[in-house]
PDB file of C-alpha atoms in Angstrom:
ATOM      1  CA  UNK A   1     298.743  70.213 161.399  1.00 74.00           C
ATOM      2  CA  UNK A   2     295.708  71.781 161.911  1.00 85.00           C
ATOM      3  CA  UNK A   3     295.574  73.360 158.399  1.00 87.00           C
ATOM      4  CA  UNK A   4     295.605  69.652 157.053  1.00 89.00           C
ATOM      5  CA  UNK A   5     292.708  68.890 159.153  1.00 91.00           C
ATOM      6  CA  UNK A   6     291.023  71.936 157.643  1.00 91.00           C
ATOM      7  CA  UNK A   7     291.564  71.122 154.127  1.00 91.00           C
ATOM      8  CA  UNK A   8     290.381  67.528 154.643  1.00 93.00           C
ATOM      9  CA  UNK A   9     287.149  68.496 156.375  1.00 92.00           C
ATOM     10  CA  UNK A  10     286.469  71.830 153.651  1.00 91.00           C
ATOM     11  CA  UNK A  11     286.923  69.154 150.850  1.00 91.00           C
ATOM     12  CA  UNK A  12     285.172  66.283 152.286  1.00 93.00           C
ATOM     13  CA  UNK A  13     282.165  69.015 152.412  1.00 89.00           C
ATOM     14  CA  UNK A  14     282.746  69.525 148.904  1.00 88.00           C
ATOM     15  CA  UNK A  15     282.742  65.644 148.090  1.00 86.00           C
ATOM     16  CA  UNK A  16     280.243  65.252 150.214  1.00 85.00           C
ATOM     17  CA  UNK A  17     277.402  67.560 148.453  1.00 81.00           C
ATOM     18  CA  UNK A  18     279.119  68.372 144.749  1.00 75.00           C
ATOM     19  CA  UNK A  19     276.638  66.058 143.284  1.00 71.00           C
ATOM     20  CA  UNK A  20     277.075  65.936 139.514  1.00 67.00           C
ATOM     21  CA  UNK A  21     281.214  65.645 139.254  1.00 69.00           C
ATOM     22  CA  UNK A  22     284.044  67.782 139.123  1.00 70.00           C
ATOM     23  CA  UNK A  23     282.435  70.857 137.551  1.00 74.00           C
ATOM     24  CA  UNK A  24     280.084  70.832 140.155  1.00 76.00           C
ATOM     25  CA  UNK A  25     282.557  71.456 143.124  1.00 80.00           C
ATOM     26  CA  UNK A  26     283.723  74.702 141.382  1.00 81.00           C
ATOM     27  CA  UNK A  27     280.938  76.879 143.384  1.00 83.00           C
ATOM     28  CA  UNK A  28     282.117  75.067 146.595  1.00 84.00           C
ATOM     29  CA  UNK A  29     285.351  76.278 145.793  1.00 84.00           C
ATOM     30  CA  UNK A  30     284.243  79.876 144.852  1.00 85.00           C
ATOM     31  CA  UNK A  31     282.771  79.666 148.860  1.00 87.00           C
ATOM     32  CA  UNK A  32     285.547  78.105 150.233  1.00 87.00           C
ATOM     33  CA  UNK A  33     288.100  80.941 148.343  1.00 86.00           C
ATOM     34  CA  UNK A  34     285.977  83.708 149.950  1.00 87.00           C
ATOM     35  CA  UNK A  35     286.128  81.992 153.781  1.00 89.00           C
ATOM     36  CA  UNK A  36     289.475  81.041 153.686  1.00 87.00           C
ATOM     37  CA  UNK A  37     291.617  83.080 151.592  1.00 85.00           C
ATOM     38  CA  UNK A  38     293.597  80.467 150.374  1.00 85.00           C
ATOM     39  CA  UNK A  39     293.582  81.588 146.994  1.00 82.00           C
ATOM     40  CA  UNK A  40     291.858  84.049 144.911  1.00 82.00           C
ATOM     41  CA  UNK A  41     288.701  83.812 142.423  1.00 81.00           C
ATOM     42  CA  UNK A  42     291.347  84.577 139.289  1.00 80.00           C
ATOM     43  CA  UNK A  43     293.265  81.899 140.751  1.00 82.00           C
ATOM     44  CA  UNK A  44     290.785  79.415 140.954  1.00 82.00           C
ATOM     45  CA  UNK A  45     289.871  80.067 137.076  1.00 80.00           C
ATOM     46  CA  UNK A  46     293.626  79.518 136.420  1.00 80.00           C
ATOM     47  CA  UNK A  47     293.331  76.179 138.006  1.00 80.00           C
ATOM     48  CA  UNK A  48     290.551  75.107 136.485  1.00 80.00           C
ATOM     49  CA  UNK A  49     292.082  75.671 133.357  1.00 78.00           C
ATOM     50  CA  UNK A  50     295.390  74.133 134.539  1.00 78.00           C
ATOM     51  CA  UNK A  51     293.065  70.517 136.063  1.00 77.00           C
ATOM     52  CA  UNK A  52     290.647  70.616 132.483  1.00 74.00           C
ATOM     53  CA  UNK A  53     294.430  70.426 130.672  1.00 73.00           C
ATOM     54  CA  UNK A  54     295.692  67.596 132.660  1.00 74.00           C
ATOM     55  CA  UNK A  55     294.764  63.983 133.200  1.00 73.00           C
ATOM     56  CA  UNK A  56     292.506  62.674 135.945  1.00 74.00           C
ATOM     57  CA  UNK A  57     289.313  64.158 137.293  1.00 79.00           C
ATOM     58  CA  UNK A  58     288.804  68.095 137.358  1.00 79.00           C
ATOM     59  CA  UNK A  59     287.533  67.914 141.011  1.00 81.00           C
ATOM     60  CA  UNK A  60     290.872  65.990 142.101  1.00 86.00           C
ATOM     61  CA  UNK A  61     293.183  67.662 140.038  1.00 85.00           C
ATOM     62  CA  UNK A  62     291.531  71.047 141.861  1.00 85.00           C
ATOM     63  CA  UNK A  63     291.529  69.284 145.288  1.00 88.00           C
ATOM     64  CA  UNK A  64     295.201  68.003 144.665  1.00 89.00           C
ATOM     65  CA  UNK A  65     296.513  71.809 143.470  1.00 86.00           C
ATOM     66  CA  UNK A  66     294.722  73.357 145.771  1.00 88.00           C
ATOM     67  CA  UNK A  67     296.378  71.611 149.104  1.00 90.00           C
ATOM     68  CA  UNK A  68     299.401  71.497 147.189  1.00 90.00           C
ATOM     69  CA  UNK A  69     299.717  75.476 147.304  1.00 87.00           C
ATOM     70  CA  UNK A  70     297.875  76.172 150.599  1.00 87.00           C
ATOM     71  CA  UNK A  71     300.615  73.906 151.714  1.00 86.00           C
ATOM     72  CA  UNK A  72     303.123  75.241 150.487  1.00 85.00           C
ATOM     73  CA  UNK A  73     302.680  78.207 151.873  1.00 83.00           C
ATOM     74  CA  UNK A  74     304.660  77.326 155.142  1.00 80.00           C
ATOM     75  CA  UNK A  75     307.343  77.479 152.480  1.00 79.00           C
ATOM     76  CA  UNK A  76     307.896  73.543 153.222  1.00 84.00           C
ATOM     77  CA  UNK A  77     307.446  71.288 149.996  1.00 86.00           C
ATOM     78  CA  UNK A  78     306.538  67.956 152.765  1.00 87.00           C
ATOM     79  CA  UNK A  79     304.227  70.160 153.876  1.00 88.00           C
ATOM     80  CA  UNK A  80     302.386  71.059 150.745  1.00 89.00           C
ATOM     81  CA  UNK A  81     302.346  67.553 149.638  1.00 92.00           C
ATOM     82  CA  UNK A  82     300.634  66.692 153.156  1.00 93.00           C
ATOM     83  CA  UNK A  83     298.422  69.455 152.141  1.00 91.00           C
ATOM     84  CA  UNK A  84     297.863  68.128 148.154  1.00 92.00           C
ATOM     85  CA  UNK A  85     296.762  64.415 150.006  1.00 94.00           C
ATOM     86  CA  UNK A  86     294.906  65.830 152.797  1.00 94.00           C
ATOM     87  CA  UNK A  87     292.721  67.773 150.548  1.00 92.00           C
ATOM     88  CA  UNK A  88     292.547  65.003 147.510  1.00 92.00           C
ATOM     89  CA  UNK A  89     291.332  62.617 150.390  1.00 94.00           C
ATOM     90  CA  UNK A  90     289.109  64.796 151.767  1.00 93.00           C
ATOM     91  CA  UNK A  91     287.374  64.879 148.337  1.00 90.00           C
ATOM     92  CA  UNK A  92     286.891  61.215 147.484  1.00 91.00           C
ATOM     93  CA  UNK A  93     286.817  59.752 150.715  1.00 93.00           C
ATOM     94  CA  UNK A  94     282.756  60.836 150.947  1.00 89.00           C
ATOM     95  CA  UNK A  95     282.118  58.964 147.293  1.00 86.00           C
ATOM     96  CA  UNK A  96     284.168  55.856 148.429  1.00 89.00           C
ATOM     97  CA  UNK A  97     281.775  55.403 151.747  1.00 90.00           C
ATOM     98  CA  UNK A  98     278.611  56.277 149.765  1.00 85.00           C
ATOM     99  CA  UNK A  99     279.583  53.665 146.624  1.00 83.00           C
ATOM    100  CA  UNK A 100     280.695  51.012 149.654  1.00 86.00           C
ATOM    101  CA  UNK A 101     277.135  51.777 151.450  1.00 83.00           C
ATOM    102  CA  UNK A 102     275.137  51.795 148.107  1.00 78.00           C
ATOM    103  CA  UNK A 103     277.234  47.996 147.216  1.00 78.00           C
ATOM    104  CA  UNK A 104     276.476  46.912 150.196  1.00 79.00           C
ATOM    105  CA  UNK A 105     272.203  47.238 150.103  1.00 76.00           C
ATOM    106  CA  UNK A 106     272.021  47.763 146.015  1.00 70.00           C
ATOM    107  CA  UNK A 107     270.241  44.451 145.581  1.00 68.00           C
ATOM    108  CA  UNK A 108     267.515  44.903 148.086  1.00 71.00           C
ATOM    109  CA  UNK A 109     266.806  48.673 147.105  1.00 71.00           C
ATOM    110  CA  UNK A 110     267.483  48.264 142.478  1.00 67.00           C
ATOM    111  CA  UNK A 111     263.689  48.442 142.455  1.00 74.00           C
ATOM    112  CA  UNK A 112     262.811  50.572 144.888  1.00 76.00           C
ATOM    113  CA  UNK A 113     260.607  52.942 143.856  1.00 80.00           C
ATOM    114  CA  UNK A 114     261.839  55.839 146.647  1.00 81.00           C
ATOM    115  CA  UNK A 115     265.223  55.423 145.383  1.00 76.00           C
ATOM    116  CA  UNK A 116     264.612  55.592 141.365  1.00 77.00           C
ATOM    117  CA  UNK A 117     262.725  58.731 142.456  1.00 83.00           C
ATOM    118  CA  UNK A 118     265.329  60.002 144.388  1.00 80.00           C
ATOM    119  CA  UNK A 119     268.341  59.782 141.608  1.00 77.00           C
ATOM    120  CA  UNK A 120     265.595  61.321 139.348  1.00 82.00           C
ATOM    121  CA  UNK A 121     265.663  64.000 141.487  1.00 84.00           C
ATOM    122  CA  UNK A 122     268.991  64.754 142.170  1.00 82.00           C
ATOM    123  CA  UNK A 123     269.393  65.411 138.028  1.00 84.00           C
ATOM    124  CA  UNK A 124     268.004  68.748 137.991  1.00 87.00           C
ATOM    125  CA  UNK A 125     270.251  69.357 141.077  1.00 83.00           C
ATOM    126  CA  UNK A 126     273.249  67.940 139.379  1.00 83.00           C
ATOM    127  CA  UNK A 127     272.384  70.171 135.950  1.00 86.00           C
ATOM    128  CA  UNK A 128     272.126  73.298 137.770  1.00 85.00           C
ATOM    129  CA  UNK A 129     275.654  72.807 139.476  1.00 80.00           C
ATOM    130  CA  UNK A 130     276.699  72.287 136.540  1.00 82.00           C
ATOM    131  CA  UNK A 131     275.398  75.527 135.351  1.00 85.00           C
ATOM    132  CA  UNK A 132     276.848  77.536 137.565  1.00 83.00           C
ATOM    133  CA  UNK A 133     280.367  76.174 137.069  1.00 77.00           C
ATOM    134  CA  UNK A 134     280.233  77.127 133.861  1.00 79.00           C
ATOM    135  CA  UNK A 135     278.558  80.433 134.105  1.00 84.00           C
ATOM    136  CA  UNK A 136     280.887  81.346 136.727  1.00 79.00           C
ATOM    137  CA  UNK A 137     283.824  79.901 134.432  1.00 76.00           C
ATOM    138  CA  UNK A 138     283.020  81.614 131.702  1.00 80.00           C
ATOM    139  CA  UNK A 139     282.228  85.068 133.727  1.00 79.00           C
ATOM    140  CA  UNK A 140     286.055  84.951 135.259  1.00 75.00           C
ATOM    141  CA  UNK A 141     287.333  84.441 131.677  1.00 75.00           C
ATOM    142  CA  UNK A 142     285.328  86.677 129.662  1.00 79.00           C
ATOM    143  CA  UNK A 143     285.971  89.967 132.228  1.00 75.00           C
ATOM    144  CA  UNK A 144     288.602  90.487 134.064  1.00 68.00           C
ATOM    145  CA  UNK A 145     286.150  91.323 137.150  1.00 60.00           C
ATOM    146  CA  UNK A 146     282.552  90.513 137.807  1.00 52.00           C
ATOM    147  CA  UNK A 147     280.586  91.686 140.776  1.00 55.00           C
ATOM    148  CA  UNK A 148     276.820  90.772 140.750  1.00 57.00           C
ATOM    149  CA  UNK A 149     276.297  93.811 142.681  1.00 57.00           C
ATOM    150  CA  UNK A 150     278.299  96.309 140.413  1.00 55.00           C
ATOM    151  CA  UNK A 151     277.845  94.139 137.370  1.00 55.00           C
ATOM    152  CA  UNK A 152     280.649  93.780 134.348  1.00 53.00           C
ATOM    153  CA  UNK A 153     283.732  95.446 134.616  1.00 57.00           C
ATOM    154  CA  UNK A 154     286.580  95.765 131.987  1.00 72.00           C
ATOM    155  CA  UNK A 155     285.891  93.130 129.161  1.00 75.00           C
ATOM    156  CA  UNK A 156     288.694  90.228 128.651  1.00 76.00           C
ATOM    157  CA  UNK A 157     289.585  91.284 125.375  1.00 77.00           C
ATOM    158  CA  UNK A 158     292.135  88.164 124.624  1.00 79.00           C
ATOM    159  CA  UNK A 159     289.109  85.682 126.104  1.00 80.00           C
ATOM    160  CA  UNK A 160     286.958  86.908 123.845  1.00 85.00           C
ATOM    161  CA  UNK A 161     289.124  86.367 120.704  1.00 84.00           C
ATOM    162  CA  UNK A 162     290.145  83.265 121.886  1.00 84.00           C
ATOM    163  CA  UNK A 163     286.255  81.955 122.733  1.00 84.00           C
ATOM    164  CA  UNK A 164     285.491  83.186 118.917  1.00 88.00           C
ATOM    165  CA  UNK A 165     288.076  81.308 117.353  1.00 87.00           C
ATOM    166  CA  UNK A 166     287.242  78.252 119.347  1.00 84.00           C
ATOM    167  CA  UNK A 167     283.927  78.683 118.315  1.00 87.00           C
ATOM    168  CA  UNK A 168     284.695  79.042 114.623  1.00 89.00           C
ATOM    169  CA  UNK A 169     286.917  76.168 114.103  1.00 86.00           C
ATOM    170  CA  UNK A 170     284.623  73.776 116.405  1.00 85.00           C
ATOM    171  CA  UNK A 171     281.426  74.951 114.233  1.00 86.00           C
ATOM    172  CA  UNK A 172     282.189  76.714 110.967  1.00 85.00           C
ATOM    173  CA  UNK A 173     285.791  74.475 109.759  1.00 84.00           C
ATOM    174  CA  UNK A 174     285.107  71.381 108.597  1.00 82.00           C
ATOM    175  CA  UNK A 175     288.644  70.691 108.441  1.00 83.00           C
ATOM    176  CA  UNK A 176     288.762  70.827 112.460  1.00 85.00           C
ATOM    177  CA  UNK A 177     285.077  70.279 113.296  1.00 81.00           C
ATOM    178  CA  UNK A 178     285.435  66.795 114.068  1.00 82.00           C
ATOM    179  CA  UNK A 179     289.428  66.768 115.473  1.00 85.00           C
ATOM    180  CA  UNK A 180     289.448  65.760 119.217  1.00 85.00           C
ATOM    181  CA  UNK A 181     289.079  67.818 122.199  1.00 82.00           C
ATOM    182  CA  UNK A 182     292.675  67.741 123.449  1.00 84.00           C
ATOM    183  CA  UNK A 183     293.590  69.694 120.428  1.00 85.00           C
ATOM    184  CA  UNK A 184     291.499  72.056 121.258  1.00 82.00           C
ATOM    185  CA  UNK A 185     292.626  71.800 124.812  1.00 81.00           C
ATOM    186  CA  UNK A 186     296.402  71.829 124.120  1.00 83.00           C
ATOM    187  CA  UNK A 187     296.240  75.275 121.571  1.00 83.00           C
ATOM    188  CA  UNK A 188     294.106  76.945 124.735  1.00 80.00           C
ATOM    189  CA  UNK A 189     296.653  76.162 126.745  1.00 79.00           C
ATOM    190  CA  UNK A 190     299.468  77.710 124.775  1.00 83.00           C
ATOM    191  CA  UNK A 191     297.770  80.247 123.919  1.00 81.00           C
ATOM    192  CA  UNK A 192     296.803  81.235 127.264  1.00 75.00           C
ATOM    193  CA  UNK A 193     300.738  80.701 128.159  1.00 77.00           C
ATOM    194  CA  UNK A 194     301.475  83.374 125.007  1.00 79.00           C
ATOM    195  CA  UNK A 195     298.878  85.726 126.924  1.00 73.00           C
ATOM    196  CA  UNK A 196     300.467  85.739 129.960  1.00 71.00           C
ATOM    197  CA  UNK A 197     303.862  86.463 129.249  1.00 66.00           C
ATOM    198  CA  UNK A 198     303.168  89.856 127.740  1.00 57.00           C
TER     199      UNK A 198
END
């Protein structure tokens, strides 16, 4: 019970200041893998990949995963389904009191000065979140360890191929330039499956 009421309060921390959307919880989650153990920093890029393939929000589909195998630890599938809605609720349930709160005085504040200022504000906040996510992403995927204070390890030979093709057939092909992103999305995704069965 009480690791329910954990992953609801780490999450509604995260929901609380991952301004910017899903990418932006991902350094929350970095913080919260390194207080709680609950999974590892090679996990957490395997789930981002795994929520960024599915449908839904990234942050939920993290959220939702995330409870789901903390839960499951106890080796009781109620128990990490408890854990997959504690921690999903735990997410949105700071947005859903903000965006009730911001209904309920939005027509006496639309012109206030103070608060045009203070969304302008938070997009430089929101960008650099952003940022990070996808340094840290693309860090994790690139080498197989990164340490700021040891710097690059062994280079990720297979995500570097893989980043190079993507790059060539999204800028160089004019065949699948212009396809959609699920494509794109979809081949990653088996070919990251064809990686790691060998």
């Amino acid at each position: 019970m009480l690791i329910l009421l954990e992953l609801f309060v780490r999450f509604f921390r995260t929901g609380l200041f991952a301004v910017g959307g899903g990418m932006a919880t991902i350094p929350f989650l970095y913080e919260m893998s390194d207080a709680t153990g609950w999974f590892s920093h090679s996990d957490l890029a395997n789930m981002i990949a795994v929520s960024e393939s599915t449908p839904g929000p990234i942050g939920v589909n993290m959220a939702t995963y995330v409870g789901f195998t903390t839960g499951m630890q106890s080796g009781h599938v109620a128990s990490a389904i408890l854990g997959a809605i504690a921690a999903t609720l735990g997410l949105v349930t700071p947005s859903i009191i903000i965006i009730l709160i911001i209904a309920s005085v939005l027509r006496s504040f639309r012109n206030n000065s103070y608060v045009n200022s203070a969304f302008y504000g938070l997009r430089p906040a929101s960008t650099a979140l952003i940022a990070a996510s996808g340094i840290s992403v693309a860090l994790s995927t690139l080498f197989y360890q990164f340490d700021w204070g040891k710097g690059f390890s062994i280079l990720n030979w297979k995500g570097w191929v893989l980043a190079g093709v993507l790059w060539f057939l999204t800028n160089k092909v004019k065949k699948t330039k212009d396809l959609h992103p699920i494509v794109f999305i979809v081949g990653s995704a088996l070919v990251g499956i064809l990686f790691s069965m060998n």
